Short mmCIF file of C-alpha atoms in Angstrom, two decimals:
data_model
loop_
_atom_site.label_atom_id
_atom_site.label_comp_id
_atom_site.label_asym_id
_atom_site.label_seq_id
_atom_site.Cartn_x
_atom_site.Cartn_y
_atom_site.Cartn_z
CA MET A 1 -26.40 -5.05 6.53
CA ALA A 2 -29.21 -3.13 4.54
CA ALA A 3 -29.33 -3.46 0.89
CA THR A 4 -28.38 0.16 0.37
CA ASP A 5 -25.01 -0.31 2.14
CA PHE A 6 -23.57 -2.52 -0.58
CA LYS A 7 -22.11 -0.60 -3.63
CA ASP A 8 -22.40 -2.27 -7.08
CA TYR A 9 -19.17 -1.05 -8.63
CA TYR A 10 -20.05 -2.58 -12.08
CA ALA A 11 -23.29 -0.51 -12.10
CA ILE A 12 -21.53 2.52 -11.08
CA LEU A 13 -18.96 2.21 -13.95
CA GLY A 14 -21.91 1.04 -16.29
CA VAL A 15 -20.21 -2.31 -17.16
CA SER A 16 -21.30 -5.96 -16.88
CA LYS A 17 -19.66 -8.03 -14.16
CA THR A 18 -17.89 -9.95 -16.88
CA ALA A 19 -16.40 -7.02 -18.34
CA THR A 20 -12.79 -7.20 -19.49
CA PRO A 21 -10.09 -4.93 -17.98
CA GLU A 22 -9.96 -2.96 -21.06
CA GLU A 23 -13.79 -2.29 -21.10
CA ILE A 24 -13.49 -1.28 -17.56
CA LYS A 25 -10.73 1.12 -18.14
CA GLN A 26 -12.54 2.86 -21.06
CA ALA A 27 -15.62 3.17 -19.04
CA PHE A 28 -13.75 4.75 -16.25
CA ARG A 29 -11.91 7.28 -18.39
CA LYS A 30 -15.22 8.32 -19.92
CA LEU A 31 -16.88 8.80 -16.56
CA ALA A 32 -13.60 10.48 -15.05
CA ARG A 33 -13.62 13.03 -17.66
CA LYS A 34 -17.36 13.76 -17.25
CA TYR A 35 -17.44 14.12 -13.51
CA HIS A 36 -14.01 15.51 -12.66
CA PRO A 37 -14.06 18.55 -10.43
CA ASP A 38 -11.93 20.68 -12.87
CA VAL A 39 -14.73 20.14 -15.35
CA ASN A 40 -17.50 20.72 -12.72
CA PRO A 41 -16.33 23.41 -10.34
CA ASN A 42 -18.49 24.05 -7.18
CA ASN A 43 -20.62 20.90 -8.23
CA LYS A 44 -20.90 18.83 -5.24
CA GLN A 45 -22.98 16.08 -7.04
CA ALA A 46 -20.30 15.68 -9.79
CA GLU A 47 -17.66 15.73 -7.01
CA ALA A 48 -19.49 12.91 -5.08
CA ARG A 49 -19.96 10.92 -8.40
CA PHE A 50 -16.24 11.39 -9.17
CA LYS A 51 -15.32 9.87 -5.88
CA GLU A 52 -17.60 7.07 -6.41
CA VAL A 53 -16.48 6.20 -9.98
CA SER A 54 -12.87 6.51 -8.74
CA GLU A 55 -13.34 4.05 -5.87
CA ALA A 56 -15.14 1.60 -8.06
CA TYR A 57 -12.25 1.67 -10.57
CA GLU A 58 -9.61 1.27 -8.03
CA VAL A 59 -11.26 -2.00 -6.78
CA VAL A 60 -12.41 -3.66 -10.16
CA SER A 61 -9.15 -2.65 -12.03
CA ASP A 62 -7.12 -4.71 -9.75
CA PRO A 63 -7.48 -8.49 -10.24
CA ASP A 64 -7.04 -9.53 -6.62
CA LYS A 65 -9.24 -6.90 -5.22
CA ARG A 66 -11.93 -7.62 -7.81
CA LYS A 67 -11.89 -11.39 -6.97
CA LYS A 68 -12.45 -10.58 -3.26
CA TYR A 69 -15.01 -7.89 -4.07
CA ASP A 70 -17.06 -10.32 -6.13
CA GLN A 71 -16.86 -12.97 -3.34
CA PHE A 72 -18.16 -10.31 -0.82
CA GLY A 73 -20.98 -9.57 -3.22
CA GLN A 74 -21.85 -13.25 -3.12
CA TYR A 75 -21.84 -13.29 0.72
CA TRP A 76 -23.95 -10.11 0.83
CA LYS A 77 -26.69 -11.85 -1.12
CA GLN A 78 -26.45 -14.84 1.14
CA ALA A 79 -26.52 -12.81 4.24
CA GLY A 80 -29.67 -10.97 3.32
CA GLU A 81 -30.68 -7.92 5.13
CA GLY A 82 -28.03 -8.21 7.93
CA PHE A 83 -24.73 -9.69 8.78
CA PRO A 84 -24.73 -12.36 11.33
CA SER A 85 -23.61 -11.05 14.70
CA GLY A 86 -22.21 -14.37 15.78
CA GLY A 87 -21.90 -18.02 14.96
CA VAL A 88 -20.16 -19.56 12.05
CA GLY A 89 -19.38 -16.92 9.33
CA VAL A 90 -20.16 -17.64 5.50
CA ASP A 91 -16.93 -19.14 3.92
CA MET A 92 -16.40 -17.66 0.54
CA GLY A 93 -13.30 -19.08 -1.12
CA GLY A 94 -11.58 -19.57 2.39
CA PHE A 95 -12.28 -16.01 3.44
CA ASP A 96 -14.63 -15.24 6.23
CA PHE A 97 -16.62 -11.92 5.46
CA SER A 98 -18.70 -12.03 8.50
CA GLN A 99 -15.91 -10.24 10.41
CA TYR A 100 -17.18 -7.11 8.60
CA GLY A 101 -20.06 -5.10 10.21
CA ASN A 102 -20.88 -3.29 7.06
CA PHE A 103 -19.59 -2.55 3.44
CA ASP A 104 -17.41 0.29 4.40
CA GLU A 105 -15.30 -1.89 6.82
CA PHE A 106 -14.66 -4.33 4.08
CA ILE A 107 -13.70 -1.63 1.60
CA ASN A 108 -11.44 0.17 4.25
CA GLU A 109 -9.63 -2.96 4.76
CA LEU A 110 -9.55 -4.01 0.96
CA LEU A 111 -8.04 -0.59 -0.05
CA GLY A 112 -5.88 -0.19 2.91
CA ARG A 113 -7.00 3.54 3.36
CA PHE A 114 -3.55 4.74 3.82
CA GLY A 115 -3.65 8.41 2.70
CA GLY A 116 -6.43 10.83 1.90
CA ALA A 117 -7.09 14.54 2.43
CA THR A 118 -5.10 16.78 4.64
CA PRO A 119 -7.57 18.50 6.81
CA ARG A 120 -7.36 22.01 8.03
CA GLY A 121 -9.48 24.36 9.97
CA GLY A 122 -11.65 24.24 12.97
CA ARG A 123 -12.00 21.80 15.81
CA GLN A 124 -14.87 19.79 17.16
CA SER A 125 -14.84 17.39 20.01
CA TYR A 126 -16.31 13.68 20.17
CA SER A 127 -15.52 10.79 22.29
CA GLN A 128 -14.40 7.20 21.56
CA ASN A 129 -15.42 4.31 23.76
CA ASN A 130 -13.81 0.90 23.99
CA TYR A 131 -15.39 -0.05 27.37
CA SER A 132 -14.07 3.26 28.56
CA SER A 133 -14.57 6.81 27.49
CA GLN A 134 -11.84 9.19 26.10
CA ASN A 135 -11.92 12.63 24.57
CA TYR A 136 -10.67 13.21 21.04
CA SER A 137 -10.90 16.18 18.54
CA TYR A 138 -11.61 16.13 14.83
CA ARG A 139 -10.78 18.95 12.48
CA THR A 140 -12.99 20.13 9.57
CA SER A 141 -11.36 20.36 6.20
CA THR A 142 -11.87 23.77 4.55
CA GLY A 143 -9.44 22.94 1.70
CA ALA A 144 -9.53 20.60 -1.32
CA PRO A 145 -11.68 17.54 -0.78
CA SER A 146 -10.13 14.18 -0.69
CA GLY A 147 -10.43 12.06 -3.78
CA PHE A 148 -8.67 9.68 -6.16
CA SER A 149 -5.37 11.02 -7.55
CA GLY A 150 -3.34 10.01 -10.65
CA PHE A 151 -5.40 11.32 -13.40
CA ASN A 152 -2.86 13.48 -15.03
CA ASP A 153 -2.79 11.03 -18.14
CA TYR A 154 -6.55 11.93 -18.75
CA GLY A 155 -5.70 15.50 -19.09
CA PHE A 156 -6.81 16.64 -15.52
CA GLY A 157 -4.88 18.09 -12.54
CA ASP A 158 -5.50 17.82 -8.84
CA ALA A 159 -9.02 16.97 -7.80
CA GLY A 160 -11.25 20.04 -7.28
CA THR A 161 -11.18 23.21 -5.36
CA GLY A 162 -14.41 23.98 -3.51
CA THR A 163 -15.12 23.28 0.13
CA SER A 164 -15.36 19.89 1.76
CA GLN A 165 -16.84 18.88 5.20
CA ASP A 166 -14.46 15.93 5.63
CA SER A 167 -13.14 15.73 9.17
CA GLU A 168 -10.08 14.05 10.83
CA ALA A 169 -9.96 12.44 14.13
CA ALA A 170 -6.93 10.91 16.10
CA ILE A 171 -7.42 7.44 17.56
CA THR A 172 -4.97 5.89 19.93
CA LEU A 173 -4.61 2.21 19.93
CA THR A 174 -2.42 -0.24 22.00
CA PHE A 175 0.07 -2.47 19.93
CA ALA A 176 -2.24 -5.48 20.57
CA GLU A 177 -5.31 -3.68 19.13
CA ALA A 178 -3.36 -2.35 16.03
CA PHE A 179 -1.80 -5.78 15.31
CA ASN A 180 -4.91 -7.84 15.80
CA GLY A 181 -7.68 -5.31 14.55
CA VAL A 182 -10.41 -4.04 17.01
CA GLN A 183 -13.79 -2.58 17.02
CA LYS A 184 -14.15 0.99 18.48
CA ARG A 185 -17.37 2.82 19.44
CA PHE A 186 -17.49 6.59 18.99
CA SER A 187 -19.83 9.08 20.13
CA LEU A 188 -20.32 12.06 17.64
CA GLY A 189 -22.57 14.49 19.25
CA ASN A 190 -25.89 12.47 19.78
CA GLU A 191 -24.81 9.78 17.44
CA THR A 192 -22.92 6.51 18.31
CA ILE A 193 -21.03 4.53 15.62
CA ASP A 194 -19.09 1.35 15.74
CA VAL A 195 -15.91 1.34 13.52
CA ARG A 196 -13.86 -1.69 12.93
CA ILE A 197 -10.05 -1.02 12.68
CA PRO A 198 -8.44 -3.56 10.52
CA SER A 199 -5.34 -5.71 11.48
CA GLY A 200 -2.11 -3.95 10.76
CA ALA A 201 -2.87 -0.34 11.34
CA LYS A 202 0.30 1.67 11.87
CA PRO A 203 0.98 5.33 13.19
CA GLY A 204 -0.32 7.71 10.45
CA THR A 205 -2.71 5.06 9.12
CA ARG A 206 -5.93 6.82 7.85
CA LEU A 207 -9.39 4.98 7.75
CA ARG A 208 -12.43 6.59 6.08
CA VAL A 209 -15.89 6.30 7.61
CA ARG A 210 -18.27 7.46 5.07
CA GLY A 211 -20.83 10.20 5.71
CA LYS A 212 -19.79 10.87 9.39
CA GLY A 213 -18.01 14.22 8.91
CA GLN A 214 -19.54 17.73 9.23
CA ILE A 215 -22.64 18.68 7.55
CA ASN A 216 -22.30 21.47 4.94
CA PRO A 217 -24.68 24.18 5.86
CA MET A 218 -25.14 25.21 2.23
CA THR A 219 -25.81 21.86 0.72
CA GLN A 220 -26.66 19.86 3.76
CA GLN A 221 -24.36 17.05 2.40
CA ARG A 222 -22.21 15.40 4.98
CA GLY A 223 -18.66 14.82 4.56
CA ASP A 224 -16.44 11.83 5.63
CA LEU A 225 -14.57 11.26 8.80
CA TYR A 226 -11.00 10.10 8.59
CA LEU A 227 -9.57 8.41 11.64
CA LYS A 228 -5.66 8.65 11.89
CA VAL A 229 -4.08 6.01 14.04
CA GLU A 230 -1.58 6.78 16.96
CA LEU A 231 0.01 3.85 18.81
CA GLN A 232 0.70 3.87 22.57
CA PRO A 233 4.34 3.22 23.52
CA HIS A 234 5.18 -0.45 24.10
CA SER A 235 7.49 -1.60 26.73
CA PHE A 236 9.49 -3.84 24.25
CA PHE A 237 8.30 -3.35 20.74
CA GLN A 238 8.67 -0.23 18.38
CA MET A 239 7.63 0.32 14.81
CA GLU A 240 10.05 1.25 12.12
CA GLY A 241 8.23 1.41 8.67
CA ASP A 242 6.66 -1.87 7.99
CA ASN A 243 9.16 -3.61 10.50
CA LEU A 244 8.59 -4.23 14.19
CA MET A 245 11.69 -3.30 16.30
CA CYS A 246 13.00 -4.59 19.58
CA GLU A 247 16.25 -4.34 21.64
CA VAL A 248 17.56 -7.38 23.45
CA PRO A 249 20.33 -7.23 25.92
CA ILE A 250 23.08 -9.98 25.69
CA THR A 251 26.18 -10.61 27.88
CA PRO A 252 29.81 -10.05 26.89
CA ASP A 253 30.39 -13.80 26.58
CA GLU A 254 27.37 -14.41 24.39
CA ALA A 255 28.56 -11.58 22.10
CA THR A 256 32.10 -12.98 21.93
CA LEU A 257 31.26 -16.69 21.53
CA GLY A 258 28.02 -16.72 20.04
CA ALA A 259 24.84 -18.16 21.63
CA SER A 260 21.18 -19.21 21.24
CA ILE A 261 18.75 -16.82 22.96
CA ASP A 262 14.90 -16.58 23.21
CA VAL A 263 13.25 -13.43 21.74
CA PRO A 264 9.64 -12.41 22.23
CA THR A 265 7.70 -11.81 19.03
CA PRO A 266 3.93 -11.21 18.54
CA ASP A 267 3.59 -15.07 17.93
CA GLY A 268 5.35 -15.96 21.03
CA SER A 269 9.09 -16.52 21.75
CA VAL A 270 11.42 -17.84 19.16
CA ASN A 271 14.95 -19.12 19.52
CA VAL A 272 17.52 -16.96 17.62
CA LYS A 273 21.24 -17.84 16.94
CA LEU A 274 23.67 -14.97 17.70
CA PRO A 275 26.78 -15.33 15.61
CA ALA A 276 30.17 -15.10 17.46
CA GLY A 277 31.50 -11.63 17.49
CA VAL A 278 28.14 -9.75 17.15
CA ARG A 279 28.56 -6.11 18.08
CA SER A 280 26.29 -3.98 20.20
CA GLY A 281 23.81 -2.06 18.03
CA GLN A 282 23.73 -4.81 15.13
CA SER A 283 20.28 -5.93 14.19
CA LEU A 284 19.13 -9.40 13.33
CA ARG A 285 16.14 -9.81 11.15
CA LEU A 286 13.48 -12.32 11.72
CA ARG A 287 11.65 -12.67 8.48
CA GLY A 288 7.86 -12.68 8.46
CA LYS A 289 7.65 -11.97 12.36
CA GLY A 290 6.75 -8.43 12.09
CA TRP A 291 3.86 -6.29 11.41
CA PRO A 292 0.78 -7.28 9.25
CA LEU A 293 0.92 -5.62 5.85
CA ALA A 294 -1.86 -4.12 3.85
CA LYS A 295 -1.09 -6.34 0.86
CA GLY A 296 -1.21 -9.42 3.03
CA GLY A 297 1.59 -11.28 4.86
CA ARG A 298 3.83 -9.88 7.51
CA GLY A 299 6.75 -7.64 7.67
CA ASP A 300 10.07 -8.39 9.48
CA GLN A 301 10.89 -8.19 13.08
CA LEU A 302 14.27 -6.40 13.69
CA VAL A 303 16.27 -7.47 16.83
CA LYS A 304 18.75 -4.99 17.96
CA VAL A 305 21.48 -6.33 20.04
CA ALA A 306 22.85 -4.45 23.09
CA ILE A 307 25.77 -5.88 25.03
CA ALA A 308 25.05 -5.54 28.67
CA PRO A 309 28.07 -6.03 31.06
CA PRO A 310 27.10 -7.17 34.52
CA LYS A 311 27.06 -4.63 37.23
CA ASP A 312 27.66 -7.02 40.08
CA LEU A 313 30.36 -9.69 39.59
CA SER A 314 31.06 -12.74 41.86
CA GLN A 315 34.73 -13.12 42.97
CA GLN A 316 35.14 -15.94 40.60
CA GLU A 317 33.62 -13.99 37.65
CA ARG A 318 35.89 -10.95 38.40
CA GLU A 319 38.89 -13.37 38.50
CA TYR A 320 38.14 -14.71 35.34
CA TYR A 321 37.45 -11.29 33.66
CA GLU A 322 40.97 -10.18 34.93
CA LYS A 323 42.61 -13.24 33.42
CA ILE A 324 41.03 -12.45 30.18
CA ARG A 325 42.22 -8.85 30.42
CA ALA A 326 45.68 -9.94 31.02
CA ILE A 327 45.94 -12.36 28.15
CA ARG A 328 43.75 -10.42 25.58
CA THR A 329 45.38 -9.72 22.15
CA TYR A 330 42.46 -7.69 20.67
CA ASN A 331 42.57 -3.93 20.83
CA PRO A 332 39.50 -2.27 19.25
CA ARG A 333 41.00 1.18 19.49
CA SER A 334 44.25 0.35 17.83
CA HIS A 335 43.40 2.54 14.77
CA LEU A 336 42.48 5.71 16.83
CA HIS A 337 46.28 6.80 17.19
CA GLN A 338 46.03 7.89 13.61
CA VAL A 339 42.96 10.06 13.97
CA LYS A 340 43.68 13.88 13.66
CA LEU A 341 41.79 17.02 12.85
#
């Protein structure tokens, strides 16, 4: 990675690397007031500076993010002019930073990049390659630019009016690619870029690729490209918020008597105990077996039970079912005679 790829957030905020949280906050407030788009209408340089200051504060004001950023800075110095393309990665506090191809990939994953501008306007096509070629489209924003929100306590409203050349593209991933993370290659006109999608991307996840949007014909400045994740349908798994969903068929006797069944998870099959009397449509929760979370760890996997009566019965099975029907005392519809309009 070139030296210019790494951003010194402490220098951007004008504080030392040993600055206290209060010193960082004061420096940020001062710069936020100075460069906010409401104070500098139609000033693209101030807008870019405001975004830069906001991102710096978002990282170094959070103890966990600041620690990982500092470790990445140490790794960057050791890596010199380029990241190793293979072999053993540099270990910094138990974290392998060699998995990132550049600074933006690291920051995208550190900040999650869930959210951003809502692009509107024209369309332009480009292609995405992952050992195959597919056509996508991306839209140019002609509304308010993306930026850091939450400055109302500093006396400012929403970030800026003006025009932004930020663009948005839809990218379709398989469940495996989104779960594990993947690197994708894109062709934007005559330019080819590699983008690393972090582990745990969900439908609607938005990742920012700096400086790969449209070029503003007035300022010649280039906006950012936002990648919006879509997932291909899976034959077994579905997403529900941060949780992974699946539906598992069980037999009537398993529902009545209870049973132990094997259920597929992203980590392989696990044995799940069904309680006696489980109902069709009831969900069982497998904690920590779901989707990777932006803050670390895993969500849960929800297993929805579906009672599946057999279509083809043997003669003996039919006889036993008829005996059960003859001696059954439970009537699940006993309360329905009281139902009226």
